[in-house]
Amino acid sequence: MTLDALVRQTPMWLDGSGAYADVIVSSRVRLARNLRHIPFSSQNKTADEERVVDEVLSAAQHVRDLNQSTYFDMKQLEEHDRQLLVERHLISPALALRGGNGGVMVDQDERLSVMVNEEDHLRLQALTAGFEPQAAWQMLDKVDTELCGRLDIAYDADLGYLTACPTNVGTGLRASILIHLPGLVLVQTVDQVLNGIAQVGLTVRGFYGEGTEVVGSLFQISNQITLGKSEPEILETLERVVRQIIDFEYSARQTLLRDARAQIEDKIWRSLGILANARVLSGQEFMNLASAVRLGVSTGVLKDPSLVLLNELLVRVQPSHIQRMAGSRLDSDQRDQNRAEYVRERFASASTTSRQTRG
Amino acid sequence: MTLDALVRQTPMWLDGSGAYADVIVSSRVRLARNLRHIPFSSQNKTADEERVVDEVLSAAQHVRDLNQSTYFDMKQLEEHDRQLLVERHLISPALALRGGNGGVMVDQDERLSVMVNEEDHLRLQALTAGFEPQAAWQMLDKVDTELCGRLDIAYDADLGYLTACPTNVGTGLRASILIHLPGLVLVQTVDQVLNGIAQVGLTVRGFYGEGTEVVGSLFQISNQITLGKSEPEILETLERVVRQIIDFEYSARQTLLRDARAQIEDKIWRSLGILANARVLSGQEFMNLASAVRLGVSTGVLKDPSLVLLNELLVRVQPSHIQRMAGSRLDSDQRDQNRAEYVRERFASASTTSRQTRG
């Protein structure tokens, strides 16, 4: 698969399906693994890195879910294209930034990816639409068994999987849920609700990952603890807490539509009106307007656009995607104009389709 | 004509025709006249007021342009309905507020009106679309000749027409132009341009008249001096200065579209998007959004809506119109919702019509 083909397709994890799709965009699990006989990445050299790539790619040939995948070699990608893979949640910002011999295997529909020579030798990831961490886990567990069964993985009987950073030792598992909480943001209880979850070993970040501001009322909730609990236990805790947050969110949405229906509908419709008409649109403004539109679709205030279109745009309006679609170098002003044009076209064709469907 | 019929029709002066319709909404002239044998309104009594009404209405029977007109008696109108006539520019706020025996004659298409027992016994007014003060003057001069020819009008060979307030003595003529200056507002030279005009005996007010804030970049420019100049001289000065302001405005629009096209188009399209989608809309916000849309239509950035729709809405989204169309008492929140709904419906049917026309 080429990068151009990748840009044009909609990742399966953004198809708007899965449980609680009106609140949960996607579920992700990842595993950190390292090869026992090669120094962990903090100390390793070029030759070590090359060995990791060779061993992992060779082993992957024999794994059914990976042998059709594409390997993107960081060395051969421009900065913008590495960034594009970050925007698609296929690699971490760390892998995009670090030099050396790293890369990522990506399967056809972007559900599975394996980063090579990031912080750990291997970072295996599975992404699914909606609130489906168990499904993602089963998919990933299978790949882990098949791939790592062919590799000599650093594992300690007491500690579990060994990793470059001690925070990942144990299961090496991080599960995270991308959740949309406009109701809690609007009733201003989101901080209160989310502050509590650190106590049960979970952590919250913004859409763009660690250390980024929250935009568009999108949050990533993930486990902090990887040690001393089994994989099912980690997932079970995450699921239980996220279910509570979903309930809080539903309740906030009900309150808003009961007590301030006109104002909420106004916010939703104006946001749609601006997205469908703007000629200049920053990424951050897009996120905030799209959040209101998503709330509208989720609560039935709006019939169009579909969740899948909103999900797709989440990824496609980011700078490197805009850049890649233009096929030429753009400054920030020009990107804001291209972004506005792209969003407008997608909204226009979505509403045409829906009109035709209804007619 | 009933008030309900009045509310439903579009006044002829808002039909978007006339010279420089892309800058000038309408031209208005009015004449102040008083009956010689009846004390001027500042001192008069109920009996005097009744005599004025009787004499004026009797005389109007014999004036071709007025004998089909409707007389609205202030005593018989609710406050909201008096306000509605103010919103249509048919009476002054002063007439709506003062008690006593006043009223207004209004012809079928709202081009001519005659206030009775406002500050002066008679205030004759003619309104036309676009930059047509001469056309308005000719229409009014004819009515003045016919109507006042049948009345004993207070006139002094030296001073001219005598009026309740000395500022109107002389011709009793006030001509005013409703002008849209979004270009000058955006390039921030509007104060500079308008400050100069007091020196040539003109004055500037906002859309809602004396002492009101400027909203929607709409200004009313009128003569201050009524004495020592003939009617044609007064009109000529006003026309000359307004023509210069029109040139400044065209030039500002060109500059904006040359130097900041994307930002201006963005502002225009967003405004359209919000007007077509909002669920809550204050009068002031409407004025500002509609101003951007009007700029869009005037500069060819937008094909829809028509100027006549924008003009109509200027009048119809005002509180007493919203109230009257609802047929029941509304609080301010409910009015903002009704206003949004009305604007949305009008924009939707306008764009449907235009699609059909194009298809």
XYZ file of C-alpha atoms in Angstrom:
718
model
C 0.000 0.000 0.000
C 1.354 3.439 -0.902
C 1.012 6.535 1.263
C -1.337 8.005 -1.344
C -3.593 4.977 -1.108
C -3.456 5.249 2.668
C -4.482 8.907 2.610
C -7.461 8.145 0.400
C -8.882 5.319 2.482
C -10.954 5.510 5.660
C -9.349 3.509 8.481
C -11.698 0.815 9.734
C -11.492 2.160 13.293
C -13.206 5.367 12.140
C -16.238 3.713 10.542
C -18.581 4.849 13.328
C -19.579 1.315 14.304
C -19.099 -0.522 17.594
C -20.715 -0.163 20.999
C -21.622 3.325 22.266
C -20.552 4.914 18.998
C -22.461 8.049 20.057
C -19.873 8.654 22.771
C -16.866 6.468 21.993
C -14.943 7.037 18.770
C -12.517 4.158 19.089
C -10.706 1.696 21.328
C -7.025 0.975 21.129
C -4.691 -1.514 22.792
C -0.952 -1.726 22.442
C 1.725 -4.053 23.703
C 5.394 -3.245 24.320
C 7.825 -6.051 23.476
C 11.601 -6.307 23.217
C 14.026 -8.841 21.832
C 16.022 -10.486 24.635
C 19.394 -10.674 22.853
C 19.480 -7.083 21.550
C 20.062 -4.048 23.792
C 16.917 -2.020 24.424
C 16.641 1.061 22.314
C 17.948 3.553 24.851
C 21.437 2.177 24.337
C 21.407 0.483 20.981
C 23.383 1.211 17.849
C 22.595 1.237 14.155
C 23.569 -2.432 13.730
C 21.280 -3.427 16.601
C 18.411 -1.507 15.112
C 18.892 -3.174 11.765
C 18.835 -6.603 13.408
C 15.553 -5.745 15.113
C 13.987 -4.666 11.822
C 15.251 -7.800 10.036
C 14.072 -10.205 12.710
C 10.665 -8.578 13.120
C 9.942 -8.294 9.389
C 11.067 -11.877 8.798
C 8.888 -13.195 11.601
C 5.918 -11.155 10.347
C 6.050 -12.984 6.999
C 4.651 -16.013 8.819
C 1.869 -14.164 10.669
C -1.399 -14.299 8.769
C -2.665 -10.902 9.963
C 0.611 -9.199 9.080
C 1.969 -10.845 5.945
C -0.046 -8.555 3.677
C 0.924 -5.465 5.620
C 3.061 -2.569 4.381
C 6.271 -1.558 6.116
C 6.863 2.190 6.175
C 10.546 2.903 6.787
C 10.990 6.185 8.660
C 14.316 6.869 6.928
C 12.585 6.974 3.567
C 9.768 9.315 4.580
C 9.745 13.099 4.571
C 8.913 14.762 7.850
C 5.382 15.588 6.650
C 4.707 11.987 5.737
C 5.971 10.691 9.083
C 3.648 13.238 10.634
C 0.845 11.907 8.463
C 1.259 8.480 10.065
C 1.088 10.144 13.482
C -2.139 11.861 12.435
C -3.576 8.454 11.501
C -2.610 7.104 14.951
C -0.355 4.528 13.285
C 2.878 5.705 14.860
C 3.782 7.761 17.905
C 5.200 11.287 17.692
C 8.350 9.796 19.257
C 8.899 7.437 16.334
C 8.299 10.245 13.848
C 10.885 12.447 15.557
C 13.717 10.062 16.444
C 16.357 9.387 13.831
C 17.731 5.950 13.098
C 16.293 2.814 11.687
C 12.663 2.667 12.716
C 9.438 1.966 10.947
C 5.933 0.644 11.139
C 4.050 -2.294 9.681
C 0.460 -1.399 8.831
C -2.211 -3.840 7.722
C -4.584 -3.100 4.861
C -7.411 -1.575 6.893
C -5.247 0.084 9.573
C -6.571 -2.022 12.411
C -3.172 -3.462 13.213
C 0.200 -1.795 13.302
C 3.597 -2.753 14.632
C 6.107 -0.014 15.331
C 9.705 -1.184 15.175
C 12.472 0.572 17.110
C 10.348 3.082 18.863
C 11.063 3.266 22.610
C 10.723 -0.516 22.622
C 11.798 -2.853 19.861
C 8.180 -3.622 19.136
C 4.998 -1.758 19.834
C 2.022 -3.755 18.625
C -1.258 -1.890 18.282
C -4.853 -2.796 17.484
C -7.539 -0.174 16.843
C -11.293 -0.750 16.649
C -14.291 1.513 16.214
C -16.564 2.194 19.207
C -16.250 0.865 22.729
C -14.633 -2.484 21.904
C -11.431 -2.872 23.914
C -12.029 -6.638 24.247
C -12.292 -7.079 20.492
C -9.142 -5.022 20.006
C -7.415 -7.056 22.675
C -8.355 -10.384 21.118
C -7.093 -9.245 17.745
C -3.845 -8.030 19.269
C -3.365 -11.010 21.559
C -3.517 -13.292 18.540
C -0.897 -11.291 16.648
C 1.263 -11.096 19.761
C 1.129 -14.879 20.183
C 1.905 -15.557 16.547
C 4.547 -12.878 16.012
C 6.300 -13.001 19.355
C 6.135 -16.790 19.348
C 8.646 -16.586 16.513
C 10.898 -14.107 18.337
C 13.015 -14.387 21.476
C 11.104 -11.896 23.644
C 12.525 -10.427 26.844
C 10.332 -11.877 29.572
C 10.893 -12.345 33.280
C 8.910 -14.909 35.243
C 8.373 -12.453 38.126
C 8.114 -9.102 36.334
C 6.577 -10.168 33.052
C 7.549 -8.443 29.830
C 10.618 -6.230 30.132
C 10.499 -2.807 28.507
C 12.739 0.197 27.898
C 10.756 2.317 30.334
C 9.776 0.768 33.696
C 6.222 2.146 33.412
C 5.531 -0.450 30.758
C 7.005 -3.477 32.486
C 4.618 -6.341 33.226
C 1.908 -6.832 30.685
C 3.306 -4.088 28.453
C -0.332 -3.373 27.816
C -1.843 0.030 27.360
C -5.509 0.217 26.449
C -7.082 3.525 25.603
C -10.516 4.788 24.716
C -11.135 7.859 22.583
C -14.236 9.394 24.151
C -16.327 12.428 23.251
C -17.650 14.284 26.292
C -19.312 17.509 25.072
C -22.128 17.118 27.591
C -19.783 17.015 30.573
C -17.756 19.893 29.133
C -20.878 22.015 28.667
C -22.323 21.321 32.112
C -18.810 21.952 33.440
C -18.439 18.769 35.429
C -15.854 17.142 33.185
C -12.890 18.006 35.416
C -14.656 16.646 38.464
C -15.543 13.402 36.673
C -12.121 12.887 35.139
C -10.076 13.921 38.185
C -11.373 10.921 40.048
C -10.085 8.342 37.630
C -6.385 8.666 38.490
C -7.265 6.968 41.775
C -8.181 3.788 39.946
C -4.988 3.759 37.903
C -6.289 5.439 34.788
C -5.069 8.549 33.031
C -6.605 11.127 30.703
C -5.061 12.914 27.753
C -6.296 15.098 24.876
C -6.947 13.899 21.336
C -3.418 14.643 20.195
C -1.833 12.649 23.005
C 0.288 13.320 26.055
C 0.785 16.934 27.057
C -1.636 18.318 24.484
C -4.585 20.567 25.200
C -8.085 19.172 25.091
C -9.831 20.210 21.872
C -13.233 19.266 20.578
C -14.207 17.697 23.925
C -12.286 14.566 22.910
C -10.394 12.680 25.596
C -8.243 9.573 25.639
C -8.668 7.501 28.747
C -6.088 4.781 29.324
C -4.605 2.564 32.002
C -1.479 3.785 33.766
C -0.644 0.520 35.480
C 0.780 -2.380 33.499
C 2.292 -4.367 36.341
C 0.662 -6.598 38.944
C -2.550 -7.046 37.030
C -3.440 -9.425 34.257
C -4.476 -8.167 30.843
C -8.167 -9.030 31.440
C -8.076 -7.218 34.786
C -6.585 -4.090 33.223
C -9.230 -4.099 30.514
C -12.002 -4.816 32.976
C -11.090 -1.803 35.161
C -10.913 0.467 32.146
C -14.248 -0.776 30.828
C -15.992 -0.387 34.150
C -14.822 3.205 34.654
C -15.497 4.232 31.066
C -19.019 2.808 31.347
C -19.612 5.096 34.314
C -18.289 8.073 32.379
C -20.571 7.184 29.472
C -23.522 7.225 31.891
C -22.476 10.625 33.236
C -22.194 11.900 29.677
C -25.651 10.639 28.697
C -27.094 12.234 31.780
C -25.385 15.569 31.034
C -26.732 15.496 27.477
C -30.249 14.848 28.765
C -29.978 17.711 31.231
C -28.767 20.087 28.538
C -31.491 19.187 26.076
C -34.121 19.432 28.791
C -32.999 22.720 30.369
C -31.383 24.597 27.496
C -32.649 22.944 24.346
C -32.800 26.104 22.209
C -29.274 27.152 23.172
C -27.832 23.692 22.545
C -29.611 23.306 19.232
C -28.445 26.788 18.307
C -24.837 25.881 19.083
C -25.120 22.677 17.065
C -26.748 24.233 14.009
C -24.472 27.262 13.957
C -21.454 24.976 14.087
C -22.812 23.014 11.141
C -23.543 26.259 9.293
C -20.005 27.512 9.816
C -18.346 24.225 8.836
C -20.430 24.048 5.683
C -19.648 27.640 4.697
C -16.305 28.809 6.108
C -13.500 29.748 3.704
C -10.781 29.759 6.367
C -10.694 27.130 9.095
C -7.960 26.357 11.613
C -7.499 22.834 12.879
C -8.516 23.794 16.381
C -11.653 25.590 15.251
C -12.580 22.574 13.163
C -12.265 20.349 16.232
C -14.532 22.549 18.312
C -17.195 23.009 15.631
C -17.114 19.322 14.712
C -17.568 18.503 18.382
C -20.853 20.408 18.459
C -21.977 18.757 15.226
C -21.060 15.333 16.643
C -23.166 16.129 19.692
C -25.988 17.022 17.311
C -25.731 13.759 15.403
C -25.392 11.715 18.599
C -28.469 13.263 20.179
C -30.618 13.150 17.058
C -30.759 16.947 16.705
C -29.053 16.497 13.319
C -29.675 13.793 10.723
C -26.554 14.701 8.703
C -23.640 14.330 8.528
C -22.826 10.738 9.475
C -20.537 9.887 12.376
C -18.210 8.199 9.904
C -17.762 11.470 8.007
C -17.015 13.339 11.226
C -14.544 10.623 12.219
C -12.839 10.693 8.864
C -12.478 14.458 9.003
C -10.897 14.209 12.471
C -7.969 12.570 10.740
C -8.035 14.174 7.323
C -8.131 17.838 8.253
C -4.866 17.598 10.153
C -1.936 19.553 8.668
C 0.018 16.745 7.013
C -3.097 15.271 5.469
C -4.049 18.666 4.046
C -0.494 19.038 2.794
C -0.451 15.589 1.186
C -3.829 16.089 -0.506
C -2.634 19.412 -1.958
C 0.483 17.754 -3.314
C 2.519 20.880 -2.682
C 4.040 22.772 0.203
C 1.475 24.982 1.946
C 1.877 27.708 4.510
C -0.446 27.821 7.485
C -2.865 30.351 5.883
C -3.156 28.272 2.745
C -3.715 25.128 4.825
C -6.577 26.852 6.658
C -8.137 27.666 3.293
C -7.643 24.149 1.933
C -9.059 22.715 5.142
C -12.166 24.882 4.831
C -12.599 23.880 1.197
C -12.197 20.177 1.930
C -14.659 20.232 4.832
C -17.159 22.187 2.748
C -16.970 19.744 -0.150
C -17.377 16.749 2.112
C -20.340 18.313 3.910
C -21.937 19.339 0.617
C -21.644 15.880 -0.927
C -22.832 14.284 2.326
C -25.988 16.372 2.376
C -26.587 15.788 -1.348
C -26.327 12.053 -0.795
C -28.672 12.210 2.131
C -31.161 14.284 0.157
C -31.090 11.768 -2.643
C -31.480 8.888 -0.215
C -34.482 10.513 1.381
C -36.061 11.583 -1.880
C -55.433 48.326 4.780
C -55.235 46.460 8.080
C -52.092 46.164 10.187
C -51.992 42.457 9.329
C -51.970 43.228 5.628
C -49.276 45.821 6.239
C -47.075 43.314 8.086
C -47.375 40.811 5.251
C -46.418 43.172 2.435
C -42.993 44.370 1.383
C -42.798 48.175 1.345
C -41.861 49.447 -2.090
C -38.856 51.332 -0.709
C -37.259 47.982 0.220
C -37.503 46.391 -3.213
C -33.755 46.643 -3.822
C -34.143 48.820 -6.925
C -32.934 52.348 -7.611
C -29.490 53.815 -8.194
C -26.506 52.402 -6.280
C -28.641 49.699 -4.684
C -25.428 47.877 -3.744
C -24.651 50.657 -1.254
C -27.834 52.650 -0.738
C -30.877 50.945 0.755
C -33.297 53.847 0.470
C -33.831 57.592 0.227
C -36.300 59.521 2.306
C -37.546 63.091 2.336
C -39.916 64.662 4.794
C -41.562 68.052 5.163
C -42.716 69.721 8.378
C -45.920 71.748 8.065
C -48.280 73.422 10.518
C -51.734 74.926 10.365
C -51.601 78.670 10.890
C -54.753 79.055 12.941
C -54.086 76.224 15.434
C -51.440 76.448 18.165
C -48.329 74.360 17.429
C -48.259 71.061 19.206
C -46.043 72.108 22.111
C -48.920 74.051 23.599
C -52.017 72.610 22.082
C -54.976 70.891 23.682
C -57.131 67.918 22.838
C -59.632 70.043 20.942
C -56.855 71.573 18.840
C -55.465 68.162 18.032
C -58.860 66.963 16.918
C -59.265 69.956 14.621
C -55.877 69.212 13.027
C -56.854 65.592 12.394
C -60.219 66.597 10.945
C -58.801 69.242 8.638
C -55.925 67.110 7.394
C -58.037 63.999 6.777
C -60.696 66.042 4.998
C -58.151 67.735 2.758
C -56.475 64.384 1.994
C -59.752 63.091 0.517
C -59.114 65.382 -2.422
C -55.461 64.420 -2.966
C -55.073 61.650 -5.515
C -51.985 60.066 -3.907
C -53.613 60.026 -0.488
C -57.315 59.345 -0.966
C -56.756 55.577 -0.964
C -54.498 55.712 2.063
C -55.199 54.253 5.493
C -55.257 56.370 8.629
C -53.819 54.620 11.700
C -55.040 56.354 14.846
C -52.444 56.057 17.633
C -55.176 56.019 20.304
C -56.536 52.798 18.857
C -53.224 50.942 18.611
C -51.483 48.866 21.248
C -47.952 49.908 22.124
C -46.509 47.011 20.096
C -48.426 48.019 17.014
C -47.378 51.640 17.280
C -43.835 50.310 17.566
C -44.455 48.236 14.455
C -45.138 51.415 12.481
C -41.878 52.841 13.814
C -40.069 49.704 12.649
C -41.507 50.228 9.171
C -40.237 53.844 9.197
C -43.826 55.084 8.825
C -43.923 57.031 12.077
C -41.335 58.483 14.425
C -40.612 57.053 17.877
C -41.907 60.400 19.186
C -45.350 59.868 17.685
C -45.476 56.310 19.024
C -44.679 57.498 22.533
C -46.665 60.689 22.922
C -50.249 60.443 24.089
C -53.081 62.407 22.587
C -54.746 62.468 19.265
C -52.122 61.618 16.680
C -51.959 59.270 13.760
C -50.525 58.539 10.380
C -51.874 58.274 6.849
C -50.126 55.559 4.865
C -50.575 54.896 1.163
C -50.965 51.388 -0.233
C -47.284 50.674 -0.971
C -45.830 52.656 1.945
C -44.078 55.199 -0.231
C -46.020 58.107 1.234
C -47.021 58.786 4.787
C -48.364 61.799 6.631
C -47.970 61.942 10.398
C -50.548 64.099 12.103
C -49.882 65.778 15.464
C -46.315 64.685 15.873
C -44.018 67.544 16.828
C -45.568 69.458 13.936
C -49.175 69.277 12.824
C -48.075 67.521 9.664
C -44.996 65.557 8.775
C -45.166 64.441 5.158
C -42.758 61.704 4.124
C -41.791 59.981 0.862
C -39.585 56.886 0.747
C -37.938 55.343 -2.316
C -35.568 52.457 -2.881
C -31.928 53.174 -3.743
C -30.231 56.521 -4.165
C -33.238 58.488 -5.448
C -33.712 61.567 -3.274
C -34.900 63.585 -6.302
C -37.588 61.043 -7.128
C -38.704 61.027 -3.501
C -38.716 64.811 -3.476
C -40.814 65.077 -6.627
C -43.344 62.646 -5.207
C -43.477 64.559 -1.928
C -43.503 68.008 -3.477
C -46.599 67.043 -5.451
C -48.429 65.808 -2.364
C -47.319 68.888 -0.425
C -48.681 71.166 -3.155
C -51.995 69.338 -3.388
C -52.556 68.702 0.303
C -51.219 71.922 1.751
C -52.868 73.913 -1.016
C -56.127 72.938 0.684
C -54.929 73.891 4.160
C -53.982 77.213 5.725
C -50.270 76.547 6.301
C -48.078 78.650 8.614
C -45.645 80.375 6.257
C -43.550 83.498 6.652
C -42.248 85.373 3.622
C -38.828 85.806 5.237
C -38.432 82.611 7.248
C -40.380 80.153 5.132
C -42.430 77.407 6.741
C -42.846 77.820 10.482
C -42.338 74.767 12.679
C -42.593 73.720 16.324
C -38.829 73.413 16.614
C -36.624 76.169 15.106
C -34.289 73.596 13.543
C -36.980 72.814 11.003
C -37.953 76.352 10.073
C -37.456 77.335 6.448
C -38.001 74.586 3.967
C -39.065 72.144 6.678
C -37.216 69.624 4.542
C -35.164 66.772 5.827
C -33.740 64.377 3.278
C -31.947 61.268 4.429
C -30.127 58.394 2.808
C -29.872 54.912 4.349
C -26.404 53.784 3.358
C -24.505 50.530 3.936
C -20.788 51.060 4.570
C -19.275 47.680 5.553
C -16.147 48.375 3.513
C -15.370 51.603 5.341
C -16.159 49.943 8.676
C -13.812 47.031 7.922
C -10.924 49.185 6.725
C -11.601 51.380 9.763
C -11.861 54.697 7.950
C -15.587 55.175 8.449
C -15.224 57.626 11.355
C -12.764 59.700 9.401
C -15.013 59.795 6.340
C -18.187 60.576 8.264
C -16.674 63.095 10.688
C -16.045 65.440 7.790
C -19.635 65.725 6.714
C -20.879 67.852 9.626
C -18.861 70.687 8.092
C -21.125 70.734 5.049
C -24.305 70.774 7.127
C -25.030 67.052 7.115
C -25.488 64.672 10.011
C -25.114 60.925 10.544
C -27.210 58.570 12.635
C -27.548 54.796 13.050
C -30.252 52.666 11.444
C -32.616 53.054 14.374
C -32.402 56.847 14.316
C -31.112 59.608 16.545
C -29.020 58.563 19.531
C -28.901 54.893 18.578
C -25.754 52.842 18.123
C -24.576 51.907 14.671
C -25.430 48.299 13.875
C -24.930 46.354 10.700
C -22.763 49.113 9.190
C -25.952 50.978 8.272
C -25.957 54.754 8.517
C -28.505 57.446 7.860
C -27.053 60.589 6.360
C -29.280 63.637 6.321
C -29.227 67.409 6.068
C -29.121 69.425 9.263
C -29.873 72.796 7.737
C -33.376 73.638 6.547
C -33.095 77.413 6.467
C -31.354 79.701 3.976
C -31.207 77.137 1.218
C -33.771 76.085 -1.337
C -35.040 72.532 -1.475
C -33.018 71.749 -4.637
C -29.859 73.160 -3.005
C -30.352 71.025 0.098
C -30.826 67.899 -2.013
C -27.906 68.774 -4.253
C -25.478 69.083 -1.315
C -26.662 65.792 0.139
C -26.347 64.020 -3.201
C -22.886 65.362 -3.872
C -21.520 64.290 -0.482
C -23.214 60.903 -0.555
C -21.755 60.254 -4.009
C -18.283 60.831 -2.575
C -19.003 58.456 0.295
C -20.221 55.849 -2.202
C -16.904 56.173 -4.054
C -14.960 55.758 -0.805
C -17.024 52.681 -0.013
C -16.435 51.112 -3.446
C -12.752 51.744 -3.076
C -12.664 50.177 0.417
C -14.480 47.094 -0.906
C -11.970 46.757 -3.728
C -9.058 47.047 -1.324
C -10.529 44.414 0.972
C -11.199 41.936 -1.802
C -7.745 42.499 -3.258
C -5.739 42.311 -0.017
C -7.785 39.996 2.203
C -10.086 38.115 -0.133
C -10.077 34.811 1.778
C -10.804 36.524 5.100
C -13.605 38.634 3.637
C -15.170 35.700 1.818
C -14.864 33.684 5.017
C -16.664 36.372 7.001
C -19.412 36.575 4.369
C -19.991 32.829 4.042
C -19.869 32.201 7.783
C -22.447 34.908 8.315
C -24.686 33.288 5.723
C -24.116 29.883 7.343
C -25.085 31.183 10.759
C -28.172 33.055 9.534
C -29.354 29.974 7.669
C -28.846 27.685 10.671
C -29.117 29.563 13.971
C -31.882 28.643 16.400
C -31.465 31.756 18.569
C -30.789 35.144 17.019
C -30.843 38.565 18.632
C -31.819 41.592 16.583
C -28.353 43.072 16.856
C -26.636 39.861 15.787
C -28.986 39.619 12.838
C -28.027 43.135 11.753
C -24.309 42.362 11.875
C -24.560 39.011 10.080
C -26.945 40.411 7.485
C -24.479 43.235 6.893
C -21.769 40.754 5.917
C -24.213 38.870 3.689
C -25.281 42.151 2.055
C -21.620 42.909 1.380
C -21.360 39.452 -0.184
C -24.347 40.017 -2.453
C -23.209 43.534 -3.381
C -19.713 42.397 -4.341
C -20.810 39.283 -6.211
C -19.245 36.906 -3.665
C -22.761 35.543 -3.070
C -25.491 34.904 -5.635
C -28.174 34.423 -2.963
C -30.061 35.808 -1.174
C -31.471 38.821 -3.035
C -31.059 42.360 -1.762
C -34.821 42.602 -1.513
C -34.903 39.678 0.936
C -32.181 41.280 3.045
C -34.065 44.571 2.976
C -37.326 42.935 3.938
C -35.694 41.162 6.861
C -34.213 44.455 8.099
C -37.772 45.462 8.885
C -39.412 42.164 9.652
C -37.020 40.766 12.253
C -37.570 43.726 14.550
C -39.296 42.958 17.852
C -42.798 44.214 17.136
C -42.886 42.501 13.746
C -41.793 39.220 15.335
C -44.428 39.756 18.016
C -47.188 40.519 15.504
C -46.329 37.514 13.306
C -46.464 35.246 16.362
C -49.876 36.615 17.282
C -49.101 36.287 20.981
C -47.029 37.980 23.631
C -43.379 36.810 23.508
C -40.540 37.317 25.927
C -37.127 38.289 24.626
C -35.798 34.686 24.547
C -38.804 33.488 22.600
C -38.481 36.406 20.185
C -34.855 35.453 19.520
C -36.013 31.921 18.698
C -38.862 33.119 16.466
C -36.497 35.522 14.734
C -34.034 32.708 14.030
C -36.825 30.500 12.710
C -38.217 33.213 10.456
C -34.808 34.116 8.998
C -34.033 30.419 8.429
C -37.303 29.828 6.602
C -36.854 32.856 4.390
C -33.264 31.906 3.551
C -34.251 28.310 2.855
C -37.087 29.243 0.525
C -34.870 31.847 -1.195
C -32.158 29.298 -1.926
C -34.723 26.708 -3.071
C -36.159 29.244 -5.482
C -32.737 30.142 -6.753
C -31.804 26.461 -7.190
C -34.942 25.885 -9.172
C -34.271 28.931 -11.304
C -30.758 27.781 -12.044
C -31.650 24.135 -12.540
